[in-house]
Short mmCIF file of C-alpha atoms in Angstrom, two decimals:
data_model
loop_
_atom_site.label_atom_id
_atom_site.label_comp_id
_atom_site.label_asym_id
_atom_site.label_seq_id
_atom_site.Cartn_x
_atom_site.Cartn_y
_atom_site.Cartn_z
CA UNK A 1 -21.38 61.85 24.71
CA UNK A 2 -19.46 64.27 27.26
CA UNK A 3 -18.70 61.05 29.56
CA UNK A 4 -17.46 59.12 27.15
CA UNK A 5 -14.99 61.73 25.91
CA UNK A 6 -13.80 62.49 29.69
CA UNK A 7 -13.35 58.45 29.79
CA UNK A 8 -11.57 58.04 26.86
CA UNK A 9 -9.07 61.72 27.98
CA UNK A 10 -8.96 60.05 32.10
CA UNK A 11 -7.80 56.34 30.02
CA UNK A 12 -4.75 58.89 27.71
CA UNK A 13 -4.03 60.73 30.67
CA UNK A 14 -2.85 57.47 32.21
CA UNK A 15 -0.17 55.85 28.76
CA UNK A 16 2.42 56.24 30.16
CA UNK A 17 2.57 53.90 33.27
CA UNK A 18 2.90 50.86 31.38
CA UNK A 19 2.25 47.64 33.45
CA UNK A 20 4.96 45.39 33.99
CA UNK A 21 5.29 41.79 33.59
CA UNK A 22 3.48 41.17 36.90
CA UNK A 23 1.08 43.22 36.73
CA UNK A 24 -0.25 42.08 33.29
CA UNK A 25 0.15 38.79 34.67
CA UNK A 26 -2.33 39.79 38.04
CA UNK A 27 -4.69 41.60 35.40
CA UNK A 28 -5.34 38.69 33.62
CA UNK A 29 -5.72 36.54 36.69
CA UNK A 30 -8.07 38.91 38.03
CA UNK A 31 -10.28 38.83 34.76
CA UNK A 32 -10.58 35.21 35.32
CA UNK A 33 -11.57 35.03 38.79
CA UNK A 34 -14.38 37.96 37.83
CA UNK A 35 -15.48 35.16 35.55
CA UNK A 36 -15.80 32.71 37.48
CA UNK A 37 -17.65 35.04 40.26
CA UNK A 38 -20.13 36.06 37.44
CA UNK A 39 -20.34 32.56 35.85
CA UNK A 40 -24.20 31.98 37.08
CA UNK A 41 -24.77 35.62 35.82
CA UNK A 42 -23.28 34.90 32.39
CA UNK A 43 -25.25 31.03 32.01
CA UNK A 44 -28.72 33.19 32.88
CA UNK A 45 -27.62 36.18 30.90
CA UNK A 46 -26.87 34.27 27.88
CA UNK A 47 -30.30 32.05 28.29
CA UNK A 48 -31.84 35.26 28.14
CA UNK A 49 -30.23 37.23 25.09
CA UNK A 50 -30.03 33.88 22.87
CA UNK A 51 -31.56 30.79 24.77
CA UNK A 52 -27.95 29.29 24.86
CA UNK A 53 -28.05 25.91 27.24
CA UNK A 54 -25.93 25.96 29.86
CA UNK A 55 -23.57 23.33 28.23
CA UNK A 56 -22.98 25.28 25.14
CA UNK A 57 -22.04 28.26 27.77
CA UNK A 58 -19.29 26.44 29.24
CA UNK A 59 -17.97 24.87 25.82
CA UNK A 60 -18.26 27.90 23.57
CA UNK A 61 -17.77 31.44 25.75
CA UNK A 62 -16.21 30.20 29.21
CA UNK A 63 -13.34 27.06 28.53
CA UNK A 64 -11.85 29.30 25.42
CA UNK A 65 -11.81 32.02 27.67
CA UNK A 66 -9.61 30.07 30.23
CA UNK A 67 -7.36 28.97 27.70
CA UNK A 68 -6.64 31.99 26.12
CA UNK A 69 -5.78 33.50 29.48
CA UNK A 70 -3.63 30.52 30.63
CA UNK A 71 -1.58 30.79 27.09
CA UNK A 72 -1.06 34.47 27.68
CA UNK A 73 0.26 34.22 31.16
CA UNK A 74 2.57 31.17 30.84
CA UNK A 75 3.73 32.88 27.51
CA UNK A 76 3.78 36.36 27.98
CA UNK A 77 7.44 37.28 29.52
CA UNK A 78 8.77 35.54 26.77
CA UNK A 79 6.39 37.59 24.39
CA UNK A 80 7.56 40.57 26.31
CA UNK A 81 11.31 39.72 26.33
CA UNK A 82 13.27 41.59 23.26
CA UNK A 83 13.52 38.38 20.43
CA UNK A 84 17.27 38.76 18.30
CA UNK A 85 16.56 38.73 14.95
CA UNK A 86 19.56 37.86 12.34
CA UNK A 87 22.03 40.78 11.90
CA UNK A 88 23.99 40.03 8.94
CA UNK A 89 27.72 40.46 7.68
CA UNK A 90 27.11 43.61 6.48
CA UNK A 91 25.88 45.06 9.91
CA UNK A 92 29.45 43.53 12.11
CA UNK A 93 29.70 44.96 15.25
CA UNK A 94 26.00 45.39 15.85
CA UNK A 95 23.33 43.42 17.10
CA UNK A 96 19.52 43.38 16.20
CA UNK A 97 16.00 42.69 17.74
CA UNK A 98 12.72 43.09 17.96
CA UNK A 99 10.90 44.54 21.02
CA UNK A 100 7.22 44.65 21.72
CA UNK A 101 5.68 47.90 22.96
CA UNK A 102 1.94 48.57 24.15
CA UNK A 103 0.04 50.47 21.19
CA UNK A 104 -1.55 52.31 23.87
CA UNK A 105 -5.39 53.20 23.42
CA UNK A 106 -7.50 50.50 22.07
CA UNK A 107 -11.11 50.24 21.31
CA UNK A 108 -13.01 47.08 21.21
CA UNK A 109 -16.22 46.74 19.59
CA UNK A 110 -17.83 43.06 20.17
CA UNK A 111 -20.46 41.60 18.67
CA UNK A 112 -23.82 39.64 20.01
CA UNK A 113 -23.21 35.99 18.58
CA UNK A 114 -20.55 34.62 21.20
CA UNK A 115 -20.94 38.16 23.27
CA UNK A 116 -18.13 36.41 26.25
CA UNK A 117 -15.69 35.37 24.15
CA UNK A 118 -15.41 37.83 21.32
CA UNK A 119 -15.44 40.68 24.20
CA UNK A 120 -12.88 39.21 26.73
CA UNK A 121 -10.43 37.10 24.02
CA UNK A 122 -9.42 40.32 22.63
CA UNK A 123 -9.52 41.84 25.79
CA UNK A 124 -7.11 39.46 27.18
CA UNK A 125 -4.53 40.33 24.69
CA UNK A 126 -5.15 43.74 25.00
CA UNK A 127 -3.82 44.01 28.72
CA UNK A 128 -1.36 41.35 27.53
CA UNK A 129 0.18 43.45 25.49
CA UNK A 130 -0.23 46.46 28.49
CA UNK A 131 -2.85 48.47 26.70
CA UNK A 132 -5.72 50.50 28.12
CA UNK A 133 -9.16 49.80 26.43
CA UNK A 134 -12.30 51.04 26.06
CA UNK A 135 -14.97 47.81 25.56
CA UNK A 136 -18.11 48.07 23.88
CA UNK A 137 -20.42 44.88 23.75
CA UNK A 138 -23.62 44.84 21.46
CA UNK A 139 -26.93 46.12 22.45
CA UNK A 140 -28.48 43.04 20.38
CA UNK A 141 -27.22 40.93 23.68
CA UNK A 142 -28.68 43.87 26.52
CA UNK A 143 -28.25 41.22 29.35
CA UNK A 144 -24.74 39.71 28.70
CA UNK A 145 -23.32 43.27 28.23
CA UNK A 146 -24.30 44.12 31.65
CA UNK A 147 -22.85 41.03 33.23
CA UNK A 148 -19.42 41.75 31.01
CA UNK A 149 -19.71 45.36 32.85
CA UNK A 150 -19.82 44.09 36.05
CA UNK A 151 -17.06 41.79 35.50
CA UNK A 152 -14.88 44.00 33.89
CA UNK A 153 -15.23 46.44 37.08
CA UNK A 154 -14.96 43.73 39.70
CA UNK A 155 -11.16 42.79 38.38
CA UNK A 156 -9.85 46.25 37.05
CA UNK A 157 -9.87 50.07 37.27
CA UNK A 158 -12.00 52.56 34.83
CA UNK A 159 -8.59 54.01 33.86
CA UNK A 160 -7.03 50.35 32.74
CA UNK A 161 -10.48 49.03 31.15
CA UNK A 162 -14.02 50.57 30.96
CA UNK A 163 -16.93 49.23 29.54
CA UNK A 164 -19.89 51.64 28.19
CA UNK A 165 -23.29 50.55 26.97
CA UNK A 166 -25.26 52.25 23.84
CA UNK A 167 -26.46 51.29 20.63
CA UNK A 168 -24.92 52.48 16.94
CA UNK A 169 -24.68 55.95 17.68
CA UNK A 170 -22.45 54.87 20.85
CA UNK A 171 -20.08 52.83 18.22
CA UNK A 172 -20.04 55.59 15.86
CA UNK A 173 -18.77 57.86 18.42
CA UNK A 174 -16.24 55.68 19.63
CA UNK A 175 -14.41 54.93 16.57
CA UNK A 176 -13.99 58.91 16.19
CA UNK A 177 -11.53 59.39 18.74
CA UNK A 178 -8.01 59.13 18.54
CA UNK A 179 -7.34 55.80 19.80
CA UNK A 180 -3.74 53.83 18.40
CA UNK A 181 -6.05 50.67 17.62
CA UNK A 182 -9.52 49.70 16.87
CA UNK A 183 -10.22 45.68 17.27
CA UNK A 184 -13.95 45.47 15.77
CA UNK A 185 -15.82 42.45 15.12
CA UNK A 186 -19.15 42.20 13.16
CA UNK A 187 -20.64 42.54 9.58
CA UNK A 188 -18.47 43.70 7.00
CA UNK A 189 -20.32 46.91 6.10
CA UNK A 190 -20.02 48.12 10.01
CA UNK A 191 -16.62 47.15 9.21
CA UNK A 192 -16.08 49.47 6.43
CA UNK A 193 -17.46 52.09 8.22
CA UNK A 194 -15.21 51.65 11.19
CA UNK A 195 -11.57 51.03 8.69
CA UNK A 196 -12.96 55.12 7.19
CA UNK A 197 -12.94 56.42 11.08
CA UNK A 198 -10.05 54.92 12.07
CA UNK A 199 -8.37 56.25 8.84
CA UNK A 200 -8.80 59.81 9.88
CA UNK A 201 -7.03 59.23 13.36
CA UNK A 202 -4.23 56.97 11.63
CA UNK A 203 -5.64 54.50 13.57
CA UNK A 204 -4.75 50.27 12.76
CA UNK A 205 -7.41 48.20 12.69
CA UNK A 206 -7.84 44.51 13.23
CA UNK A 207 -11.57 43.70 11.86
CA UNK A 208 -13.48 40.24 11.97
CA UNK A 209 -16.21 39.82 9.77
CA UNK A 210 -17.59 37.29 8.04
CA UNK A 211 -18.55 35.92 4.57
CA UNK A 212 -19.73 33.04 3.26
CA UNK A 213 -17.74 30.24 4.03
CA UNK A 214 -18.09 26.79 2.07
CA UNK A 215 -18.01 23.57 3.17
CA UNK A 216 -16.18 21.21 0.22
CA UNK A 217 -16.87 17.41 0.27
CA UNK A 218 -15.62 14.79 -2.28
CA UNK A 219 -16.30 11.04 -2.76
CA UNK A 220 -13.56 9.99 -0.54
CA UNK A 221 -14.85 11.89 2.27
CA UNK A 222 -15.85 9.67 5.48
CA UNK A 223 -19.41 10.39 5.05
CA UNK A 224 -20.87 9.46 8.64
CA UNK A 225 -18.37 11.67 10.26
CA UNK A 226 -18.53 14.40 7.51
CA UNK A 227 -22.15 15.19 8.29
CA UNK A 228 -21.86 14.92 12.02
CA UNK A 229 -19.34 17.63 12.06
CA UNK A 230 -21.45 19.61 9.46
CA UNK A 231 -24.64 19.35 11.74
CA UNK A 232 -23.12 20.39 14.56
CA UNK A 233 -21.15 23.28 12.96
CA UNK A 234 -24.38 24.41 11.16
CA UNK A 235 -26.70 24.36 14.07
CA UNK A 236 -23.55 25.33 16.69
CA UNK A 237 -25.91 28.66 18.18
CA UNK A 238 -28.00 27.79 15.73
CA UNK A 239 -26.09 28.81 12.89
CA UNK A 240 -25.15 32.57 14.31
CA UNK A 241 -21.18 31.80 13.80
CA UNK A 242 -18.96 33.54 11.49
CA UNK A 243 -17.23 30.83 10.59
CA UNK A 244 -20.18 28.05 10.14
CA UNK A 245 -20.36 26.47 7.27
CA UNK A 246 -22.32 28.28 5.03
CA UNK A 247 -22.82 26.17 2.27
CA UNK A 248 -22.24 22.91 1.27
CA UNK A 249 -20.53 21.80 -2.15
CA UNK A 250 -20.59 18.21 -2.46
CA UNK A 251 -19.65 15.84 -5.25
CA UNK A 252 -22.47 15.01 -7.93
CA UNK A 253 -21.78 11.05 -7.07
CA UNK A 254 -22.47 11.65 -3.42
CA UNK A 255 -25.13 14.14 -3.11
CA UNK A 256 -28.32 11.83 -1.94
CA UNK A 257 -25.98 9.86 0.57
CA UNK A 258 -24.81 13.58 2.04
CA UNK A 259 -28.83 14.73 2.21
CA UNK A 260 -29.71 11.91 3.81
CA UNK A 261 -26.85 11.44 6.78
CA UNK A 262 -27.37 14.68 7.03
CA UNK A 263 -30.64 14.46 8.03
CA UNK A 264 -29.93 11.46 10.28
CA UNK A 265 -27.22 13.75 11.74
CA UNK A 266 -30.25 16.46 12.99
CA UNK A 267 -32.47 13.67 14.22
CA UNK A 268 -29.75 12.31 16.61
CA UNK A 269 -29.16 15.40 17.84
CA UNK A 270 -32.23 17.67 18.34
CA UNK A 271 -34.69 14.88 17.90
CA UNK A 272 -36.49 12.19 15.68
CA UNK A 273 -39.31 14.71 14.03
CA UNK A 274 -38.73 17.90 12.44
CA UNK A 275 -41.38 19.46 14.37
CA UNK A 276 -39.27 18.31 18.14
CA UNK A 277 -36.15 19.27 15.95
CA UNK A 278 -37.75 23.37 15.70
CA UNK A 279 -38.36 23.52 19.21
CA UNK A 280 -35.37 21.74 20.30
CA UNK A 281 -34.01 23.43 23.46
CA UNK A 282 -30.35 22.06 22.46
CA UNK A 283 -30.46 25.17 19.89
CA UNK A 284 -29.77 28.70 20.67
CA UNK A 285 -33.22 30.61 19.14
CA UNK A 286 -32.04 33.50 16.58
CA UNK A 287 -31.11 36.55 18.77
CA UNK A 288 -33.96 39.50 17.35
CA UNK A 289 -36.72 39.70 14.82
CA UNK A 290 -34.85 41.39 12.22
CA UNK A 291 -32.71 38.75 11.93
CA UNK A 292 -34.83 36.31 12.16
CA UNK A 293 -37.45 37.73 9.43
CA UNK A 294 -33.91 38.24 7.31
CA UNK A 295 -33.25 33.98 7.45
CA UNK A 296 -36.95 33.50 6.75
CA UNK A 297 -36.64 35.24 3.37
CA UNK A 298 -33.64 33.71 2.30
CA UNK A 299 -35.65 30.39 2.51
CA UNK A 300 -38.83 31.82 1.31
CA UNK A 301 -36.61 34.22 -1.66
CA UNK A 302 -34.70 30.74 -2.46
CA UNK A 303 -38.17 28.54 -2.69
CA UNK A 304 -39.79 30.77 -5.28
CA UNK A 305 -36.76 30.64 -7.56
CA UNK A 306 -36.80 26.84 -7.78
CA UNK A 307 -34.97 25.75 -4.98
CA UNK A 308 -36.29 22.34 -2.89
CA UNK A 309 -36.90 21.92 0.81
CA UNK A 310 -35.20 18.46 1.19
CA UNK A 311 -35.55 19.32 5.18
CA UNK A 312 -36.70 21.28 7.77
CA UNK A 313 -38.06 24.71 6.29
CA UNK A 314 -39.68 25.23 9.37
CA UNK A 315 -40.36 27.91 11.46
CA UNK A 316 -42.07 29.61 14.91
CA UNK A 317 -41.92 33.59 14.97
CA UNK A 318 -42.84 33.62 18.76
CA UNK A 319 -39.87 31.92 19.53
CA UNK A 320 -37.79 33.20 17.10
CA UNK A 321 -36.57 29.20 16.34
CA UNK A 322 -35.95 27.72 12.88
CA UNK A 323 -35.69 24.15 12.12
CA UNK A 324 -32.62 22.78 10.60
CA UNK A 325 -33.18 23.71 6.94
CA UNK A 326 -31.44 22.04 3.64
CA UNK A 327 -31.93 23.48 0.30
CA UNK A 328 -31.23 21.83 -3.06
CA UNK A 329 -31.37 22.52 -6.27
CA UNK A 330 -29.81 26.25 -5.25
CA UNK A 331 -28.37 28.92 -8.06
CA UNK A 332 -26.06 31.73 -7.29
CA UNK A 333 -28.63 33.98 -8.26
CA UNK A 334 -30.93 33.30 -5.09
CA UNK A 335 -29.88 35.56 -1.65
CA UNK A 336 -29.09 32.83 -0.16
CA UNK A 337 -25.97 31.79 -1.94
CA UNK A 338 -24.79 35.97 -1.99
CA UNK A 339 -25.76 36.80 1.65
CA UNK A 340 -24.23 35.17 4.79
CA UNK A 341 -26.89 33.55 6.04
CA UNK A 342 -25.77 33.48 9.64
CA UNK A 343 -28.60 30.44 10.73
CA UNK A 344 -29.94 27.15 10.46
CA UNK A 345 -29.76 26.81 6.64
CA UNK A 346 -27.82 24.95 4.31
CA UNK A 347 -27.97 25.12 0.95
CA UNK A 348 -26.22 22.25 -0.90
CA UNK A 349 -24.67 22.65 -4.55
CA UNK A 350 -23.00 19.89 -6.39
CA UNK A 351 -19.94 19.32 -8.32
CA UNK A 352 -18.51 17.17 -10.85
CA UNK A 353 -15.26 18.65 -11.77
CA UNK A 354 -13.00 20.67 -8.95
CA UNK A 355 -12.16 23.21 -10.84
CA UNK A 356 -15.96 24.08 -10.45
CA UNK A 357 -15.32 24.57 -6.72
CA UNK A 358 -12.59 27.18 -7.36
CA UNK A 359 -15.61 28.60 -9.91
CA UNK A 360 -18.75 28.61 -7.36
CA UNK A 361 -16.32 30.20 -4.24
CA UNK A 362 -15.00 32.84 -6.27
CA UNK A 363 -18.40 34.01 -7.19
CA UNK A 364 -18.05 35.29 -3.69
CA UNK A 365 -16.17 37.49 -1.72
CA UNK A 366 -12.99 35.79 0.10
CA UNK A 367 -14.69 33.70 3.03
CA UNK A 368 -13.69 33.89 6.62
CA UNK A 369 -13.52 30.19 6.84
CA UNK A 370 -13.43 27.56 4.37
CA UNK A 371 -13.48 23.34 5.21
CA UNK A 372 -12.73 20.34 2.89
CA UNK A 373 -14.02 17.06 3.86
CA UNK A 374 -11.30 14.64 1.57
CA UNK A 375 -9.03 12.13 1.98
CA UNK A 376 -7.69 13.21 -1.17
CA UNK A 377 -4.68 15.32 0.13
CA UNK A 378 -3.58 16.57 -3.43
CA UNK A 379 -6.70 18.05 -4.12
CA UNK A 380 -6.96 19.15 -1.16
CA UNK A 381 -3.78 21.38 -1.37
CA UNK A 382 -4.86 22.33 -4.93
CA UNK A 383 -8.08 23.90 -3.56
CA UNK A 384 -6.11 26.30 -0.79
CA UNK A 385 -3.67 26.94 -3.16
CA UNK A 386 -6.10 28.37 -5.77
CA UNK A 387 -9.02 29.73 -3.33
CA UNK A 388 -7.93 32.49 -0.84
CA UNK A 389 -9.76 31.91 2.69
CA UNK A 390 -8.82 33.84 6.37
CA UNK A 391 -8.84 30.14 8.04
CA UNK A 392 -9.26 26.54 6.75
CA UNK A 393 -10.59 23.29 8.55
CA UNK A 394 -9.61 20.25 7.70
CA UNK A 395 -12.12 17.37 7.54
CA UNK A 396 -13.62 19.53 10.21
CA UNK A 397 -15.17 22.65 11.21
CA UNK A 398 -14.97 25.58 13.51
CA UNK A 399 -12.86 23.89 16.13
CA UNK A 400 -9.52 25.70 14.57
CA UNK A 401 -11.28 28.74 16.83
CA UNK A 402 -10.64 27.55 19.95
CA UNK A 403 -7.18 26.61 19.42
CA UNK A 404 -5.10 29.56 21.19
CA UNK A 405 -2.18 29.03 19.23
CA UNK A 406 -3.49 29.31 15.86
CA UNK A 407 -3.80 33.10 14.66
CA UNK A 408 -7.74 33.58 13.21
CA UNK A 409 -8.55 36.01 11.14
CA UNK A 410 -9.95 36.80 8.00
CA UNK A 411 -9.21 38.16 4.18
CA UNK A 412 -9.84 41.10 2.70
CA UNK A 413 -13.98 41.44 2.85
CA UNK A 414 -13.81 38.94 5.72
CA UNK A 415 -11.45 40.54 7.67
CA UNK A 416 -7.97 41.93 8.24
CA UNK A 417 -5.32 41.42 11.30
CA UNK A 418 -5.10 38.50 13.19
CA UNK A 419 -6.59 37.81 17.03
CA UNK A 420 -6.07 35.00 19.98
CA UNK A 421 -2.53 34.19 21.47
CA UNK A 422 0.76 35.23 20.45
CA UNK A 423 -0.84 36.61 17.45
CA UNK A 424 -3.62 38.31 19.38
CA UNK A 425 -0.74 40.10 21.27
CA UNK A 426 1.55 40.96 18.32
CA UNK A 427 -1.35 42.92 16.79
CA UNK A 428 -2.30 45.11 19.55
CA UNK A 429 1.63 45.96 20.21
CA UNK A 430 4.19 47.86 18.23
CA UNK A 431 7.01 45.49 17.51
CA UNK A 432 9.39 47.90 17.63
CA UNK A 433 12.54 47.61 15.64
CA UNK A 434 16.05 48.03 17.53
CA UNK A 435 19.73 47.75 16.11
CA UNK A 436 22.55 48.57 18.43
CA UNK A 437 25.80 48.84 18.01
CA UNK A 438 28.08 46.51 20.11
CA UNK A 439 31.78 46.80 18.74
CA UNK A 440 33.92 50.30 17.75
CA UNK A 441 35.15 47.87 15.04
CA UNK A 442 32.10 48.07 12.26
CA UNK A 443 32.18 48.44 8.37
CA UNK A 444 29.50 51.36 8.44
CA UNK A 445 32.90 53.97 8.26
CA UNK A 446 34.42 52.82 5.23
CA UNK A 447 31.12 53.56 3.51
CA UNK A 448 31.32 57.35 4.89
CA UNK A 449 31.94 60.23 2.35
CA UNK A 450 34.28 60.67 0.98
CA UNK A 451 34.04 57.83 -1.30
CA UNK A 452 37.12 56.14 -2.99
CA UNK A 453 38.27 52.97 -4.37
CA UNK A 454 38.19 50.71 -1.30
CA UNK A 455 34.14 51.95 -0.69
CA UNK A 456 33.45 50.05 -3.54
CA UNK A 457 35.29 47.24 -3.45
CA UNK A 458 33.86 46.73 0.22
CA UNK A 459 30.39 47.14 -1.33
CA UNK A 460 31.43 44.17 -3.90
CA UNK A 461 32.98 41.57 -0.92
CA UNK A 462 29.66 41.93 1.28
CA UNK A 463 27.41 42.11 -1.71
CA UNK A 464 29.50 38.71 -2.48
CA UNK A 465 28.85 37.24 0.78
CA UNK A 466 25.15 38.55 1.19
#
């Protein structure tokens, strides 16, 4: 690990030449046009680590990549620029702001599900906020990390951003040094184990991690286009998204007409038969065998403790490809409805009452993600009123990601901090607190010892006017 401690002392060595405006700006550019000289590297990479089609490519890792750098550079003099904040009566004579400062180190950890994206989003506000980083991408996606390596050193310096390659041990190290920030994304008991390491170094974290989020649906829902968006979400890289739906909670009165759109939803999309609909090449295939043994057992786990196969249920083990799967008759007792199940498989619980919704989520850590499908607004804020989630769709799913402007993030087990545009850039700064006086004529004096009579009575006429 001797390298990777001489990177990380060349990286501190080099804090205090902060970039400037420009130069953030030209980093960021840079970063995009090593993207787009890599972008046939990334499609075959990507094919390789996850069987991702080319379209999904270009929809999921590459467009939210361009946005998220086109936000930050329109945006990020005014992000930079000192913002007044309100001084108050009591402070005359002085004015106030708020000015953002690099953090200085950072360390990202990425994961393998959306290995572009989850690397270079935080990356991008990283050097937006004029950090220097050390990157490490997932082993699970060996191909992709290289490409992200070769990118990374095509637009900018070892000393501004290095990538370095490893497996656990690698991560483990990493989080051990002093850096000011660790951004990690992953599973939240990788997460825990990061928040202890940081802890020693005084470290902030931002973490991303997961959790099981539900998928609500009433009798007022618009069914057709309720299970389109549900297919797609579900089956999006074939269910490895930390924000999929996870499960399904649908209305008692409902329930049949759900399982069977549903259904028609998969057919239109990765064919007629179940059997074309498991080896579908519109589907990502589930990235190793651990993981894919691990969604096998939920189904197999969930069968032998009563639950139904009302589709799919399917699976190949040389392709590592599961068939859209939904489960019925599920209890919270099976794995499935404890575990995220991070792949093709929906289990589907029903509901008569909504105060059994707020019952069923609870039974779970706070999700990372949680989607109503309602025309019944009320109810609708009733539910995020009473059930804590990181993010919330709203008679749809997962799309809130790719909106720049919208801080993600999750809740306690699924997360902590918030990433992507302004927000992204907030969290890897310190907003740095300034008052300064502007007048010789202020109150503060009269509140000097010695005290007397007209100390207090100054203290009363502000308090008055506070």
């Amino acid at each position: 690990m001797e390298h990777l401690q001489s990177l990380f002392e060349r990286q501190q060595s080099m804090l205090r030449a902060i970039p400037t405006a420009s130069e953030r700006r030209d980093q960021l550019q840079d970063l995009w046009n090593a993207v787009l000289a890599h972008e046939g590297a990334l499609i075959e990479a990507l094919e390789a680590d996850l069987g991702k089609p080319r379209e999904e490519v270009h929809l999921q890792e590459i467009y939210p990549l361009k946005a998220e750098i086109q936000i930050a550079r329109r945006h990020l003099r005014g992000w930079m620029a000192p913002r007044p904040v309100d001084t108050g009566l009591a402070m005359l004579g002085t004015r106030s702001f708020v000015q953002a400062n690099p953090k200085g180190h950072m360390l990202i950890i990425s994961p393998w599900n959306f290995p572009v994206i989850l690397t270079l989003r935080p990356l991008v506000s990283a050097l937006a906020a004029g950090n220097r980083v050390i990157v490490k991408p997932s082993e699970h996606t060996p191909e992709t990390s290289k490409v992200l390596a070769a990118i990374v050193s095509r637009a900018l310096p070892e000393e501004q951003v290095a990538v370095v390659q490893g497996g656990p041990e690698v991560s483990a190290f990493l989080t051990f040094l002093p850096f000011q920030h660790i951004c990690f994304t992953g599973g939240t008991n990788i997460g825990k184990k990061v928040m202890k390491a940081a802890a020693d170094n005084l470290a902030s974290v931002t973490l991303e991690l997961g959790g099981k989020s539900p998928a609500v649906m009433d009798a007022t829902a618009h069914l057709a286009d309720a299970t389109r968006r549900m297919a797609w979400g579900k089956c999006l890289n074939n269910g490895q998204v930390c924000i999929a739906p996870d499960y399904a909670l649908v209305e008692e009165s409902i329930s049949e007409p759900f399982i069977t759109a549903m259904k028609a939803r998969f057919a239109e999309m990765y064919g007629d038969e179940e059997a074309t609909q498991l080896t579908s090449t519109q589907r990502s295939h589930i990235v190793n065998d651990h993981h894919f043994q691990r969604i096998v057992g939920l189904i197999e786990e969930a069968v032998a403790k009563g639950a139904n196969v009302a589709h799919g249920g399917t699976w190949d083990k040389t392709t590592r490809r599961i068939a859209p799967t939904i489960l019925e008759n599920v209890t919270l007792d099976m794995k499935v409805m404890q575990e995220e199940i991070f792949g093709p498989v929906l289990p589907v619980m029903t509901w008569r009452e909504p105060r059994e919704v707020q019952r069923i989520v609870r039974a779970n850590p706070h999700p990372l993600a949680m989607y109503f499908f309602s025309k019944n607004d009320t109810q609708i804020a009733e539910w995020m009123r009473t059930i804590p989630a990181g993010t919330t769709g709203i008679n749809e799913v997962v799309l809130h990601v790719a909106n720049p402007n919208l801080p993600f993030g999750g809740i306690q087990t699924s997360g902590m901090g918030r990433t992507g545009g302004l927000a992204g850039f907030e969290a890897f700064s310190n907003m740095r607190s300034v008052l300064k006086q502007t007048s010789r004529f202020n109150l503060l004096p009269l509140t000097f010892p010695p005290f007397n009579g007209l100390s207090l009575s100054l203290a009363r006429v502000v308090q008055r006017w506070l």
